Short mmCIF file of C-alpha atoms in Angstrom, two decimals:
data_model
loop_
_atom_site.label_atom_id
_atom_site.label_comp_id
_atom_site.label_asym_id
_atom_site.label_seq_id
_atom_site.Cartn_x
_atom_site.Cartn_y
_atom_site.Cartn_z
CA MET O 22 0.00 0.00 0.00
CA ARG O 23 1.38 3.37 -1.03
CA ARG O 24 2.10 5.90 1.74
CA SER O 25 1.00 9.50 1.37
CA GLU O 26 3.45 12.25 0.52
CA ARG O 27 2.94 13.61 4.03
CA ALA O 28 3.91 10.25 5.55
CA LEU O 29 6.96 10.06 3.28
CA ARG O 30 8.06 13.57 4.30
CA ALA O 31 7.80 12.57 7.97
CA LEU O 32 9.77 9.37 7.30
CA CYS O 33 12.43 11.31 5.41
CA ARG O 34 12.82 13.96 8.11
CA THR O 35 12.99 11.34 10.85
CA SER O 36 15.57 9.29 8.94
CA LEU O 37 17.85 12.23 8.14
CA LYS O 38 17.42 14.31 11.29
CA GLY O 39 20.62 14.81 13.20
CA LEU O 40 22.97 13.56 10.48
CA ASP O 41 24.54 17.05 10.21
CA LEU O 42 24.97 16.76 6.45
CA ASP O 43 27.07 19.27 4.58
CA LEU O 44 26.00 21.31 1.60
CA PRO O 45 26.19 20.77 -1.24
CA LEU O 46 24.82 17.31 -0.57
CA ASP O 47 27.37 14.50 -0.91
CA VAL O 48 25.72 11.08 -1.30
CA THR O 49 28.79 9.31 0.08
CA GLN O 50 28.57 11.41 3.25
CA LEU O 51 24.82 10.75 3.45
CA CYS O 52 25.34 6.99 3.26
CA ASP O 53 28.34 7.02 5.61
CA ARG O 54 26.59 9.04 8.31
CA TYR O 55 23.33 7.10 8.07
CA GLY O 56 25.24 3.83 8.17
CA GLU O 57 27.25 4.97 11.21
CA ARG O 58 24.09 5.91 13.08
CA ARG O 59 22.50 2.52 12.30
CA GLY O 60 25.68 0.63 13.11
CA ARG O 61 25.57 -0.98 9.67
CA PRO O 62 27.64 0.48 6.84
CA ILE O 63 26.30 1.34 3.41
CA ARG O 64 28.80 0.61 0.68
CA LEU O 65 28.57 2.21 -2.77
CA VAL O 66 29.74 -0.06 -5.56
CA ALA O 67 30.19 1.08 -9.17
CA HIS O 68 29.47 -1.89 -11.41
CA PRO O 69 28.77 -2.25 -15.14
CA LEU O 70 25.21 -3.47 -14.68
CA PRO O 71 23.85 -5.58 -17.54
CA THR O 72 21.10 -4.35 -19.84
CA GLY O 73 17.63 -5.23 -18.73
CA VAL O 74 18.22 -4.49 -15.05
CA PRO O 75 17.76 -1.20 -13.16
CA ASN O 76 20.62 1.33 -12.99
CA GLY O 77 20.88 0.69 -9.26
CA ILE O 78 20.31 -2.22 -6.90
CA TRP O 79 20.25 -2.40 -3.10
CA LEU O 80 21.43 -5.69 -1.65
CA ALA O 81 21.54 -6.39 2.07
CA ALA O 82 24.49 -8.58 3.00
CA ALA O 83 25.37 -9.90 6.43
CA ASP O 84 28.12 -7.29 6.88
CA ALA O 85 26.62 -4.20 5.19
CA ASP O 86 24.09 -2.78 2.77
CA TYR O 87 25.39 -2.48 -0.79
CA PHE O 88 24.15 0.05 -3.30
CA PHE O 89 25.28 -1.11 -6.72
CA HIS O 90 25.06 1.64 -9.30
CA GLN O 91 25.78 1.79 -12.99
CA ALA O 92 29.51 2.38 -13.44
CA ASN O 93 29.26 3.99 -16.87
CA THR O 94 27.33 7.12 -16.00
CA SER O 95 27.81 10.72 -14.88
CA ARG O 96 28.29 11.72 -11.25
CA LEU O 97 24.89 13.47 -11.24
CA HIS O 98 23.15 10.32 -12.50
CA ARG O 99 25.11 8.19 -10.01
CA ASP O 100 23.93 10.46 -7.19
CA GLN O 101 20.31 10.15 -8.34
CA ILE O 102 20.64 6.35 -8.48
CA VAL O 103 22.20 6.14 -5.02
CA ILE O 104 19.62 8.44 -3.43
CA HIS O 105 16.84 6.39 -5.05
CA GLU O 106 18.30 3.21 -3.49
CA PHE O 107 18.65 5.11 -0.20
CA GLY O 108 14.92 5.84 -0.49
CA HIS O 109 14.21 2.10 -0.73
CA LEU O 110 16.37 1.51 2.34
CA ILE O 111 14.74 4.11 4.61
CA ALA O 112 11.30 3.02 3.42
CA GLY O 113 12.08 -0.60 4.39
CA HIS O 114 11.62 -2.03 0.90
CA GLN O 115 14.12 -4.88 1.18
CA ILE O 116 12.90 -7.67 -1.06
CA LEU O 117 15.78 -10.12 -0.89
CA GLY O 118 16.80 -11.92 2.24
CA GLU O 119 20.21 -11.12 3.67
CA VAL O 120 23.05 -12.69 1.76
CA SER O 121 26.70 -12.98 2.64
CA ALA O 122 29.33 -10.96 0.82
CA GLU O 123 31.03 -14.25 -0.05
CA GLY O 124 27.77 -15.51 -1.56
CA LEU O 125 27.52 -12.40 -3.72
CA ALA O 126 31.12 -12.71 -4.86
CA ALA O 127 30.68 -16.40 -5.71
CA LEU O 128 27.87 -15.81 -8.20
CA THR O 129 28.79 -16.34 -11.82
CA ARG O 130 28.06 -13.55 -14.32
CA ASP O 131 24.91 -15.37 -15.56
CA GLU O 132 23.71 -16.10 -12.03
CA SER O 133 24.24 -12.51 -10.91
CA ALA O 134 22.41 -11.13 -13.96
CA ALA O 135 19.50 -13.51 -13.25
CA ALA O 136 19.45 -12.50 -9.58
CA LEU O 137 19.41 -8.81 -10.45
CA ARG O 138 16.50 -9.31 -12.86
CA ARG O 139 14.50 -10.76 -9.96
CA THR O 140 14.99 -7.65 -7.82
CA CYS O 141 11.86 -5.83 -8.93
CA TYR O 142 9.77 -3.64 -6.68
CA SER O 143 6.09 -2.95 -7.01
CA ASP O 144 5.05 0.31 -8.62
CA ASP O 145 4.09 1.64 -5.17
CA ARG O 146 7.57 0.97 -3.79
CA GLU O 147 9.24 2.52 -6.82
CA TRP O 148 7.02 5.58 -6.43
CA GLU O 149 7.88 5.86 -2.73
CA ALA O 150 11.63 5.55 -3.35
CA GLU O 151 11.48 8.12 -6.13
CA MET O 152 9.44 10.52 -3.97
CA LEU O 153 11.91 10.16 -1.09
CA ALA O 154 14.85 10.78 -3.45
CA SER O 155 13.09 13.83 -4.90
CA MET O 156 12.44 15.23 -1.42
CA ILE O 157 16.07 14.83 -0.38
CA LEU O 158 17.35 16.44 -3.57
CA ALA O 159 14.82 19.30 -3.37
CA TRP O 160 15.64 20.04 0.28
CA ALA O 161 19.36 20.00 -0.47
CA GLU O 162 18.89 22.31 -3.48
CA GLU O 163 16.77 24.78 -1.52
CA ALA O 164 19.20 24.85 1.39
CA GLY O 165 22.18 25.13 -0.94
CA THR O 166 20.80 28.27 -2.58
CA GLY O 167 20.96 30.01 0.80
CA VAL O 168 24.36 28.79 1.87
CA GLY O 169 26.22 27.52 -1.18
CA SER O 170 28.34 25.15 0.85
CA THR O 171 28.69 24.36 4.52
CA ALA O 172 31.53 26.02 6.40
CA ALA O 173 34.29 23.68 7.54
CA HIS O 174 34.68 25.37 10.93
CA ASP O 175 32.19 24.12 13.56
CA GLU O 176 31.35 27.58 14.93
CA LEU O 177 30.74 28.94 11.44
CA ARG O 178 28.53 25.92 10.66
CA GLY O 179 26.43 26.75 13.71
CA LEU O 180 26.24 30.40 12.70
CA GLN O 181 25.13 29.43 9.17
CA ARG O 182 22.30 27.39 10.64
CA LEU O 183 21.37 30.06 13.17
CA LEU O 184 21.08 32.64 10.41
CA GLY O 185 18.85 30.36 8.37
CA GLY O 186 21.50 29.34 5.88
CA HIS O 187 20.25 25.77 5.86
CA ARG O 188 16.64 26.87 5.29
CA GLY O 189 14.63 23.90 4.16
CA TRP O 190 17.34 21.41 5.06
CA LEU O 191 15.87 19.26 7.79
#
C-alpha cells in the first residue's frame, strides 16, 4: 500500500534528522553518516550493470548494505541512483533476504544477472523511493541556494544554521 506524501516527508525527516549533512549534498557522506548511526555500513559499488536491469540495486548482506550503481554514467546520475536506493532503504523495501558478501562474490556472471533481474519492486515501492529521493534532492537544493556550501569550521557551521543558511534542510 502506497504511503501518502505527508507520511513520506515525515519518514524522510525522521531518517535524516541529526545527520549534520554538509551542503552541497554529498551522497557518500549521506550513506556514511546514516550507516554509522545505524551501526551498519552502506557501501557504494560502481558496477557495469547488464542491460535489462535497473541502474541501481540495493542488496543487504550480512556485513553491510550495498548500493550497486551503474559504473558507466555521470556523477549526477550516479547520485540520483544512489539516493533512489537510499529511499528504498529508509522506506524498508528490502525484497531479498540477507546474503553474505562471499555468496555475492561467488555468483557467476549469468547467475548474478539472473538474480538482479528478480529484484523488482512494485510500482508503489518505486514511487515511494522516487518521492523520497526527490524530497532529499529538493531540500538540499533549496538549502544550498541560501548557503552555497557548509563552512568547515564548527562555529561557522552553527552560525550558518542560526542565520537560516540551511533553510529547508531538515
